[in-house]
């Protein structure tokens, strides 16, 4: 996969990402589509509520758009396509990662798109879509420690910052003697790294690259976490076969059109822009 794509295509899609976002001043509850406030006698469109943890660039993250804190990213673009195919308005809720499946089970959100891996435990609890994206894992450390933690063996006994409830937390738990600091947001883990409270963090590859690009003093080491990871899926409430079928139909269309790769390239560029 060419992550970045051609520059012109990336810039065009980045503009589309910005243009397509809503302007809600509540950072934790961002509408991603709407009719611009135009008067209408039609009944309001039904909402499709997406739950995500918007601290995961380029998947989903906060960006100032025309002075408004807005949730953007390639998962958001996928969600917009699903909502459009359903003829519904997309609403995005920013929630702690480890609360997403509970919110889904309760019916407070309709689907979860947030770098969700299809573990057996999750498959028991919620309905999972087809795979829509795959990525490698990475180890992030302070620049001075790049050689010190150049292998997974070197992480034995290290202090590792990790996102609560993530697939990376499972990887870290398998490292002999590792002392884990589990936090809900990756930005909090980065602060732990910068302040020397942890030695390293395991992150999803594109996420790690985004933080390393934007946070001075952090690097990706040569250590290669191994995980039986089939990729990322979308979660819906168990038994909601109608929504799950539409999600898979939309994902199939986007993959056949090459749209997901385009979304990834544009969101990655957007994540790195000031």
PDB file of C-alpha atoms in Angstrom:
ATOM      1  CA  UNK A   1       0.000   0.000   0.000  1.00  0.00           C
ATOM      2  CA  UNK A   2       1.244   3.487  -0.846  1.00  0.00           C
ATOM      3  CA  UNK A   3       0.347   5.218   2.419  1.00  0.00           C
ATOM      4  CA  UNK A   4       0.810   8.742   1.211  1.00  0.00           C
ATOM      5  CA  UNK A   5      -0.407   8.538  -2.399  1.00  0.00           C
ATOM      6  CA  UNK A   6       0.326  11.288  -4.847  1.00  0.00           C
ATOM      7  CA  UNK A   7       0.699  14.719  -3.250  1.00  0.00           C
ATOM      8  CA  UNK A   8      -2.024  16.263  -5.329  1.00  0.00           C
ATOM      9  CA  UNK A   9      -4.471  13.524  -4.425  1.00  0.00           C
ATOM     10  CA  UNK A  10      -3.556  13.820  -0.728  1.00  0.00           C
ATOM     11  CA  UNK A  11      -4.117  17.587  -0.724  1.00  0.00           C
ATOM     12  CA  UNK A  12      -7.426  17.227  -2.529  1.00  0.00           C
ATOM     13  CA  UNK A  13      -8.666  14.576  -0.115  1.00  0.00           C
ATOM     14  CA  UNK A  14      -7.423  16.516   2.895  1.00  0.00           C
ATOM     15  CA  UNK A  15      -9.502  19.453   1.713  1.00  0.00           C
ATOM     16  CA  UNK A  16     -12.438  17.087   1.416  1.00  0.00           C
ATOM     17  CA  UNK A  17     -11.891  15.881   4.970  1.00  0.00           C
ATOM     18  CA  UNK A  18     -12.024  19.445   6.267  1.00  0.00           C
ATOM     19  CA  UNK A  19     -14.961  20.469   4.113  1.00  0.00           C
ATOM     20  CA  UNK A  20     -17.002  17.434   5.157  1.00  0.00           C
ATOM     21  CA  UNK A  21     -16.691  17.972   8.921  1.00  0.00           C
ATOM     22  CA  UNK A  22     -19.413  19.568  11.001  1.00  0.00           C
ATOM     23  CA  UNK A  23     -18.940  22.615  13.217  1.00  0.00           C
ATOM     24  CA  UNK A  24     -20.077  21.659  16.702  1.00  0.00           C
ATOM     25  CA  UNK A  25     -18.351  23.477  19.558  1.00  0.00           C
ATOM     26  CA  UNK A  26     -18.735  20.466  21.846  1.00  0.00           C
ATOM     27  CA  UNK A  27     -15.489  18.515  21.309  1.00  0.00           C
ATOM     28  CA  UNK A  28     -16.944  15.319  22.740  1.00  0.00           C
ATOM     29  CA  UNK A  29     -20.042  15.182  20.562  1.00  0.00           C
ATOM     30  CA  UNK A  30     -19.298  16.257  17.008  1.00  0.00           C
ATOM     31  CA  UNK A  31     -21.849  16.037  14.203  1.00  0.00           C
ATOM     32  CA  UNK A  32     -20.006  15.061  11.055  1.00  0.00           C
ATOM     33  CA  UNK A  33     -22.725  15.993   8.585  1.00  0.00           C
ATOM     34  CA  UNK A  34     -25.725  18.271   8.294  1.00  0.00           C
ATOM     35  CA  UNK A  35     -27.730  20.517   5.997  1.00  0.00           C
ATOM     36  CA  UNK A  36     -25.946  23.772   6.881  1.00  0.00           C
ATOM     37  CA  UNK A  37     -28.910  25.057   8.885  1.00  0.00           C
ATOM     38  CA  UNK A  38     -31.150  25.553   5.863  1.00  0.00           C
ATOM     39  CA  UNK A  39     -34.848  25.680   6.633  1.00  0.00           C
ATOM     40  CA  UNK A  40     -36.716  22.550   5.641  1.00  0.00           C
ATOM     41  CA  UNK A  41     -40.175  21.100   6.098  1.00  0.00           C
ATOM     42  CA  UNK A  42     -38.799  17.565   5.815  1.00  0.00           C
ATOM     43  CA  UNK A  43     -38.506  15.378   8.891  1.00  0.00           C
ATOM     44  CA  UNK A  44     -34.963  15.418  10.333  1.00  0.00           C
ATOM     45  CA  UNK A  45     -32.764  12.576   9.151  1.00  0.00           C
ATOM     46  CA  UNK A  46     -32.277   9.689  11.524  1.00  0.00           C
ATOM     47  CA  UNK A  47     -28.897   9.800  13.235  1.00  0.00           C
ATOM     48  CA  UNK A  48     -26.234   7.107  13.028  1.00  0.00           C
ATOM     49  CA  UNK A  49     -24.188   7.464  16.215  1.00  0.00           C
ATOM     50  CA  UNK A  50     -20.557   6.402  16.002  1.00  0.00           C
ATOM     51  CA  UNK A  51     -18.460   5.865  19.127  1.00  0.00           C
ATOM     52  CA  UNK A  52     -14.714   6.359  18.941  1.00  0.00           C
ATOM     53  CA  UNK A  53     -11.682   7.342  21.002  1.00  0.00           C
ATOM     54  CA  UNK A  54     -10.474  10.367  19.055  1.00  0.00           C
ATOM     55  CA  UNK A  55      -6.849  10.214  20.118  1.00  0.00           C
ATOM     56  CA  UNK A  56      -5.647   7.831  17.423  1.00  0.00           C
ATOM     57  CA  UNK A  57      -4.254   9.728  14.411  1.00  0.00           C
ATOM     58  CA  UNK A  58      -4.668   9.181  11.509  1.00  0.00           C
ATOM     59  CA  UNK A  59      -7.708   7.024  12.336  1.00  0.00           C
ATOM     60  CA  UNK A  60      -9.558   9.610  14.434  1.00  0.00           C
ATOM     61  CA  UNK A  61      -8.234  12.756  16.087  1.00  0.00           C
ATOM     62  CA  UNK A  62      -9.097  16.340  16.979  1.00  0.00           C
ATOM     63  CA  UNK A  63      -8.248  19.125  14.544  1.00  0.00           C
ATOM     64  CA  UNK A  64      -9.070  22.830  14.563  1.00  0.00           C
ATOM     65  CA  UNK A  65     -11.198  23.443  11.489  1.00  0.00           C
ATOM     66  CA  UNK A  66     -12.165  27.080  10.883  1.00  0.00           C
ATOM     67  CA  UNK A  67     -11.721  27.769  14.578  1.00  0.00           C
ATOM     68  CA  UNK A  68     -13.753  24.763  15.728  1.00  0.00           C
ATOM     69  CA  UNK A  69     -12.400  21.657  17.448  1.00  0.00           C
ATOM     70  CA  UNK A  70     -13.501  18.885  15.082  1.00  0.00           C
ATOM     71  CA  UNK A  71     -13.003  15.116  14.991  1.00  0.00           C
ATOM     72  CA  UNK A  72     -11.414  14.043  11.701  1.00  0.00           C
ATOM     73  CA  UNK A  73      -9.564  10.993  10.363  1.00  0.00           C
ATOM     74  CA  UNK A  74     -10.000   8.149   7.933  1.00  0.00           C
ATOM     75  CA  UNK A  75     -12.311   6.187  10.259  1.00  0.00           C
ATOM     76  CA  UNK A  76     -14.544   9.255  10.245  1.00  0.00           C
ATOM     77  CA  UNK A  77     -14.583   9.253   6.442  1.00  0.00           C
ATOM     78  CA  UNK A  78     -15.591   5.581   6.441  1.00  0.00           C
ATOM     79  CA  UNK A  79     -18.367   6.349   8.932  1.00  0.00           C
ATOM     80  CA  UNK A  80     -19.623   9.178   6.701  1.00  0.00           C
ATOM     81  CA  UNK A  81     -19.890   6.749   3.796  1.00  0.00           C
ATOM     82  CA  UNK A  82     -21.856   4.249   5.905  1.00  0.00           C
ATOM     83  CA  UNK A  83     -24.230   6.984   7.076  1.00  0.00           C
ATOM     84  CA  UNK A  84     -24.693   8.269   3.520  1.00  0.00           C
ATOM     85  CA  UNK A  85     -25.503   4.787   2.241  1.00  0.00           C
ATOM     86  CA  UNK A  86     -28.112   4.500   5.002  1.00  0.00           C
ATOM     87  CA  UNK A  87     -29.498   7.966   4.270  1.00  0.00           C
ATOM     88  CA  UNK A  88     -28.739   9.019   7.839  1.00  0.00           C
ATOM     89  CA  UNK A  89     -26.907  11.858   9.570  1.00  0.00           C
ATOM     90  CA  UNK A  90     -23.631  10.910  11.259  1.00  0.00           C
ATOM     91  CA  UNK A  91     -22.976  11.877  14.867  1.00  0.00           C
ATOM     92  CA  UNK A  92     -19.560  11.157  16.394  1.00  0.00           C
ATOM     93  CA  UNK A  93     -19.100  10.632  20.135  1.00  0.00           C
ATOM     94  CA  UNK A  94     -15.596  10.830  21.598  1.00  0.00           C
ATOM     95  CA  UNK A  95     -15.349   8.307  24.448  1.00  0.00           C
ATOM     96  CA  UNK A  96     -12.634   6.465  26.414  1.00  0.00           C
ATOM     97  CA  UNK A  97     -11.530   3.434  24.389  1.00  0.00           C
ATOM     98  CA  UNK A  98     -12.262   0.955  27.181  1.00  0.00           C
ATOM     99  CA  UNK A  99     -15.889   2.164  27.466  1.00  0.00           C
ATOM    100  CA  UNK A 100     -16.808   1.852  23.787  1.00  0.00           C
ATOM    101  CA  UNK A 101     -18.158  -1.696  23.811  1.00  0.00           C
ATOM    102  CA  UNK A 102     -20.241  -1.056  26.928  1.00  0.00           C
ATOM    103  CA  UNK A 103     -21.743   2.018  25.259  1.00  0.00           C
ATOM    104  CA  UNK A 104     -22.497  -0.107  22.201  1.00  0.00           C
ATOM    105  CA  UNK A 105     -24.140  -2.866  24.245  1.00  0.00           C
ATOM    106  CA  UNK A 106     -26.266  -0.281  26.045  1.00  0.00           C
ATOM    107  CA  UNK A 107     -27.556   1.152  22.769  1.00  0.00           C
ATOM    108  CA  UNK A 108     -26.195   4.639  23.426  1.00  0.00           C
ATOM    109  CA  UNK A 109     -24.138   4.355  20.235  1.00  0.00           C
ATOM    110  CA  UNK A 110     -24.863   2.421  17.036  1.00  0.00           C
ATOM    111  CA  UNK A 111     -21.354   1.409  15.984  1.00  0.00           C
ATOM    112  CA  UNK A 112     -17.733   1.534  17.086  1.00  0.00           C
ATOM    113  CA  UNK A 113     -14.971   2.525  14.688  1.00  0.00           C
ATOM    114  CA  UNK A 114     -11.756   3.032  16.612  1.00  0.00           C
ATOM    115  CA  UNK A 115      -8.933   0.716  15.538  1.00  0.00           C
ATOM    116  CA  UNK A 116     -10.918  -2.250  16.870  1.00  0.00           C
ATOM    117  CA  UNK A 117      -9.244  -5.659  16.559  1.00  0.00           C
ATOM    118  CA  UNK A 118     -11.489  -8.728  16.088  1.00  0.00           C
ATOM    119  CA  UNK A 119     -10.564 -10.680  19.225  1.00  0.00           C
ATOM    120  CA  UNK A 120     -12.628 -13.767  20.191  1.00  0.00           C
ATOM    121  CA  UNK A 121     -13.840 -11.967  23.321  1.00  0.00           C
ATOM    122  CA  UNK A 122     -15.125  -9.042  21.295  1.00  0.00           C
ATOM    123  CA  UNK A 123     -16.770 -11.357  18.780  1.00  0.00           C
ATOM    124  CA  UNK A 124     -18.745 -12.884  21.654  1.00  0.00           C
ATOM    125  CA  UNK A 125     -19.939  -9.496  22.865  1.00  0.00           C
ATOM    126  CA  UNK A 126     -20.701  -7.540  19.679  1.00  0.00           C
ATOM    127  CA  UNK A 127     -21.235  -7.976  15.970  1.00  0.00           C
ATOM    128  CA  UNK A 128     -18.007  -7.469  14.017  1.00  0.00           C
ATOM    129  CA  UNK A 129     -17.673  -6.381  10.409  1.00  0.00           C
ATOM    130  CA  UNK A 130     -15.294  -7.568   7.728  1.00  0.00           C
ATOM    131  CA  UNK A 131     -11.658  -6.424   8.007  1.00  0.00           C
ATOM    132  CA  UNK A 132     -11.221  -2.930   6.569  1.00  0.00           C
ATOM    133  CA  UNK A 133      -7.557  -2.147   7.332  1.00  0.00           C
ATOM    134  CA  UNK A 134      -4.346  -3.822   8.521  1.00  0.00           C
ATOM    135  CA  UNK A 135      -1.255  -2.254  10.067  1.00  0.00           C
ATOM    136  CA  UNK A 136       1.896  -3.268  11.936  1.00  0.00           C
ATOM    137  CA  UNK A 137       2.717  -2.468  15.568  1.00  0.00           C
ATOM    138  CA  UNK A 138       5.597  -0.227  16.667  1.00  0.00           C
ATOM    139  CA  UNK A 139       7.625   0.587  19.789  1.00  0.00           C
ATOM    140  CA  UNK A 140       8.056   4.289  20.609  1.00  0.00           C
ATOM    141  CA  UNK A 141      10.771   5.566  22.966  1.00  0.00           C
ATOM    142  CA  UNK A 142      12.717   8.726  23.696  1.00  0.00           C
ATOM    143  CA  UNK A 143      15.339   9.433  21.058  1.00  0.00           C
ATOM    144  CA  UNK A 144      18.217   8.782  23.487  1.00  0.00           C
ATOM    145  CA  UNK A 145      16.871   5.250  24.143  1.00  0.00           C
ATOM    146  CA  UNK A 146      16.462   4.124  20.538  1.00  0.00           C
ATOM    147  CA  UNK A 147      19.407   1.703  20.634  1.00  0.00           C
ATOM    148  CA  UNK A 148      18.681   0.609  24.205  1.00  0.00           C
ATOM    149  CA  UNK A 149      15.265  -0.769  23.230  1.00  0.00           C
ATOM    150  CA  UNK A 150      16.052  -2.020  19.731  1.00  0.00           C
ATOM    151  CA  UNK A 151      14.469  -5.456  20.293  1.00  0.00           C
ATOM    152  CA  UNK A 152      11.510  -6.937  22.112  1.00  0.00           C
ATOM    153  CA  UNK A 153      13.891  -8.777  24.459  1.00  0.00           C
ATOM    154  CA  UNK A 154      15.320  -5.420  25.506  1.00  0.00           C
ATOM    155  CA  UNK A 155      11.878  -4.443  26.810  1.00  0.00           C
ATOM    156  CA  UNK A 156      11.958  -7.120  29.514  1.00  0.00           C
ATOM    157  CA  UNK A 157      11.549  -5.387  32.856  1.00  0.00           C
ATOM    158  CA  UNK A 158      10.944  -1.996  31.218  1.00  0.00           C
ATOM    159  CA  UNK A 159       8.248   0.496  32.168  1.00  0.00           C
ATOM    160  CA  UNK A 160       5.760   0.478  29.333  1.00  0.00           C
ATOM    161  CA  UNK A 161       2.918   2.945  28.761  1.00  0.00           C
ATOM    162  CA  UNK A 162      -0.062   1.385  27.022  1.00  0.00           C
ATOM    163  CA  UNK A 163      -3.646   2.204  26.071  1.00  0.00           C
ATOM    164  CA  UNK A 164      -6.200   0.519  28.320  1.00  0.00           C
ATOM    165  CA  UNK A 165      -8.182  -2.232  26.627  1.00  0.00           C
ATOM    166  CA  UNK A 166      -6.111  -2.152  23.434  1.00  0.00           C
ATOM    167  CA  UNK A 167      -4.480  -5.006  21.533  1.00  0.00           C
ATOM    168  CA  UNK A 168      -1.157  -3.376  22.456  1.00  0.00           C
ATOM    169  CA  UNK A 169      -1.954  -3.866  26.137  1.00  0.00           C
ATOM    170  CA  UNK A 170      -2.150  -7.600  25.456  1.00  0.00           C
ATOM    171  CA  UNK A 171       1.246  -7.505  23.743  1.00  0.00           C
ATOM    172  CA  UNK A 172       2.806  -5.637  26.672  1.00  0.00           C
ATOM    173  CA  UNK A 173       1.391  -8.098  29.200  1.00  0.00           C
ATOM    174  CA  UNK A 174       3.339 -10.836  27.441  1.00  0.00           C
ATOM    175  CA  UNK A 175       6.703  -9.088  27.982  1.00  0.00           C
ATOM    176  CA  UNK A 176       8.602 -10.649  30.877  1.00  0.00           C
ATOM    177  CA  UNK A 177       8.860  -8.383  33.918  1.00  0.00           C
ATOM    178  CA  UNK A 178       7.357  -5.389  32.158  1.00  0.00           C
ATOM    179  CA  UNK A 179       5.805  -2.764  34.432  1.00  0.00           C
ATOM    180  CA  UNK A 180       2.687  -1.462  32.739  1.00  0.00           C
ATOM    181  CA  UNK A 181       1.092   1.945  33.006  1.00  0.00           C
ATOM    182  CA  UNK A 182      -2.325   1.665  31.353  1.00  0.00           C
ATOM    183  CA  UNK A 183      -3.999   4.930  30.346  1.00  0.00           C
ATOM    184  CA  UNK A 184      -7.110   5.729  28.335  1.00  0.00           C
ATOM    185  CA  UNK A 185      -5.500   8.113  25.825  1.00  0.00           C
ATOM    186  CA  UNK A 186      -2.314   7.801  23.802  1.00  0.00           C
ATOM    187  CA  UNK A 187      -1.592  11.500  24.292  1.00  0.00           C
ATOM    188  CA  UNK A 188      -1.348  10.757  28.025  1.00  0.00           C
ATOM    189  CA  UNK A 189       1.139   7.970  27.301  1.00  0.00           C
ATOM    190  CA  UNK A 190       3.229  10.361  25.233  1.00  0.00           C
ATOM    191  CA  UNK A 191       3.372  12.732  28.206  1.00  0.00           C
ATOM    192  CA  UNK A 192       4.534   9.815  30.360  1.00  0.00           C
ATOM    193  CA  UNK A 193       7.341   9.183  27.881  1.00  0.00           C
ATOM    194  CA  UNK A 194       8.354  12.821  27.757  1.00  0.00           C
ATOM    195  CA  UNK A 195       8.486  13.057  31.545  1.00  0.00           C
ATOM    196  CA  UNK A 196      10.525   9.822  31.922  1.00  0.00           C
ATOM    197  CA  UNK A 197       7.748   8.045  33.831  1.00  0.00           C
ATOM    198  CA  UNK A 198       7.756   5.195  31.295  1.00  0.00           C
ATOM    199  CA  UNK A 199      10.531   3.858  29.079  1.00  0.00           C
ATOM    200  CA  UNK A 200       8.533   2.887  26.005  1.00  0.00           C
ATOM    201  CA  UNK A 201       5.110   2.457  24.492  1.00  0.00           C
ATOM    202  CA  UNK A 202       3.678   0.016  21.979  1.00  0.00           C
ATOM    203  CA  UNK A 203       1.421   1.694  19.436  1.00  0.00           C
ATOM    204  CA  UNK A 204      -0.237   0.923  16.135  1.00  0.00           C
ATOM    205  CA  UNK A 205       2.170   1.744  13.287  1.00  0.00           C
ATOM    206  CA  UNK A 206       0.432   4.745  11.659  1.00  0.00           C
ATOM    207  CA  UNK A 207      -0.393   6.168  15.091  1.00  0.00           C
ATOM    208  CA  UNK A 208       3.233   5.859  16.199  1.00  0.00           C
ATOM    209  CA  UNK A 209       4.446   7.557  13.016  1.00  0.00           C
ATOM    210  CA  UNK A 210       2.047  10.434  13.525  1.00  0.00           C
ATOM    211  CA  UNK A 211       3.153  11.097  17.104  1.00  0.00           C
ATOM    212  CA  UNK A 212       6.854  10.755  16.253  1.00  0.00           C
ATOM    213  CA  UNK A 213       6.398  13.233  13.406  1.00  0.00           C
ATOM    214  CA  UNK A 214       4.695  15.782  15.641  1.00  0.00           C
ATOM    215  CA  UNK A 215       6.341  15.299  19.056  1.00  0.00           C
ATOM    216  CA  UNK A 216       9.979  16.275  19.302  1.00  0.00           C
ATOM    217  CA  UNK A 217      12.323  13.787  20.944  1.00  0.00           C
ATOM    218  CA  UNK A 218      10.384  10.573  20.229  1.00  0.00           C
ATOM    219  CA  UNK A 219      11.427   7.826  17.796  1.00  0.00           C
ATOM    220  CA  UNK A 220      10.326   4.386  16.626  1.00  0.00           C
ATOM    221  CA  UNK A 221      12.807   1.635  17.483  1.00  0.00           C
ATOM    222  CA  UNK A 222      13.752  -1.472  15.497  1.00  0.00           C
ATOM    223  CA  UNK A 223      11.791  -3.671  17.921  1.00  0.00           C
ATOM    224  CA  UNK A 224       8.999  -5.558  16.126  1.00  0.00           C
ATOM    225  CA  UNK A 225       6.022  -6.573  18.277  1.00  0.00           C
ATOM    226  CA  UNK A 226       4.509  -9.812  17.046  1.00  0.00           C
ATOM    227  CA  UNK A 227       0.768 -10.230  17.261  1.00  0.00           C
ATOM    228  CA  UNK A 228      -1.783 -12.421  15.549  1.00  0.00           C
ATOM    229  CA  UNK A 229      -3.709  -9.421  14.314  1.00  0.00           C
ATOM    230  CA  UNK A 230      -6.135  -9.902  11.444  1.00  0.00           C
ATOM    231  CA  UNK A 231      -6.663  -6.163  11.103  1.00  0.00           C
ATOM    232  CA  UNK A 232      -9.387  -3.745  12.164  1.00  0.00           C
ATOM    233  CA  UNK A 233     -13.147  -4.090  12.127  1.00  0.00           C
ATOM    234  CA  UNK A 234     -16.279  -2.100  12.910  1.00  0.00           C
ATOM    235  CA  UNK A 235     -18.427  -3.134  15.858  1.00  0.00           C
ATOM    236  CA  UNK A 236     -22.223  -3.023  16.034  1.00  0.00           C
ATOM    237  CA  UNK A 237     -24.641  -4.189  18.708  1.00  0.00           C
ATOM    238  CA  UNK A 238     -24.997  -7.958  18.835  1.00  0.00           C
ATOM    239  CA  UNK A 239     -27.948  -9.040  16.708  1.00  0.00           C
ATOM    240  CA  UNK A 240     -28.150  -5.848  14.636  1.00  0.00           C
ATOM    241  CA  UNK A 241     -27.723  -7.754  11.381  1.00  0.00           C
ATOM    242  CA  UNK A 242     -29.349  -5.037   9.280  1.00  0.00           C
ATOM    243  CA  UNK A 243     -26.698  -2.462  10.226  1.00  0.00           C
ATOM    244  CA  UNK A 244     -23.881  -5.016  10.046  1.00  0.00           C
ATOM    245  CA  UNK A 245     -24.913  -6.037   6.526  1.00  0.00           C
ATOM    246  CA  UNK A 246     -24.912  -2.397   5.394  1.00  0.00           C
ATOM    247  CA  UNK A 247     -21.536  -1.749   7.047  1.00  0.00           C
ATOM    248  CA  UNK A 248     -20.026  -4.696   5.168  1.00  0.00           C
ATOM    249  CA  UNK A 249     -21.667  -3.588   1.930  1.00  0.00           C
ATOM    250  CA  UNK A 250     -20.193  -0.088   2.278  1.00  0.00           C
ATOM    251  CA  UNK A 251     -16.754  -1.458   3.186  1.00  0.00           C
ATOM    252  CA  UNK A 252     -16.838  -3.724   0.147  1.00  0.00           C
ATOM    253  CA  UNK A 253     -17.655  -0.781  -2.097  1.00  0.00           C
ATOM    254  CA  UNK A 254     -14.951   1.434  -0.589  1.00  0.00           C
ATOM    255  CA  UNK A 255     -12.325  -1.287  -0.980  1.00  0.00           C
ATOM    256  CA  UNK A 256     -13.306  -1.994  -4.583  1.00  0.00           C
ATOM    257  CA  UNK A 257     -13.045   1.726  -5.378  1.00  0.00           C
ATOM    258  CA  UNK A 258      -9.700   2.109  -3.582  1.00  0.00           C
ATOM    259  CA  UNK A 259     -11.259   4.740  -1.334  1.00  0.00           C
ATOM    260  CA  UNK A 260      -9.908   3.478   1.988  1.00  0.00           C
ATOM    261  CA  UNK A 261      -6.303   3.818   0.827  1.00  0.00           C
ATOM    262  CA  UNK A 262      -7.127   7.349  -0.316  1.00  0.00           C
ATOM    263  CA  UNK A 263      -8.720   8.157   3.045  1.00  0.00           C
ATOM    264  CA  UNK A 264      -5.623   6.851   4.868  1.00  0.00           C
ATOM    265  CA  UNK A 265      -3.266   8.966   2.758  1.00  0.00           C
ATOM    266  CA  UNK A 266      -5.318  12.140   3.179  1.00  0.00           C
ATOM    267  CA  UNK A 267      -5.844  11.659   6.922  1.00  0.00           C
ATOM    268  CA  UNK A 268      -2.149  10.945   7.465  1.00  0.00           C
ATOM    269  CA  UNK A 269      -1.229  14.164   5.693  1.00  0.00           C
ATOM    270  CA  UNK A 270      -3.861  16.047   7.669  1.00  0.00           C
ATOM    271  CA  UNK A 271      -2.526  14.639  10.958  1.00  0.00           C
ATOM    272  CA  UNK A 272       0.957  15.939  10.153  1.00  0.00           C
ATOM    273  CA  UNK A 273      -0.153  19.416   9.086  1.00  0.00           C
ATOM    274  CA  UNK A 274      -0.092  22.290  11.579  1.00  0.00           C
TER     275      UNK A 274
END
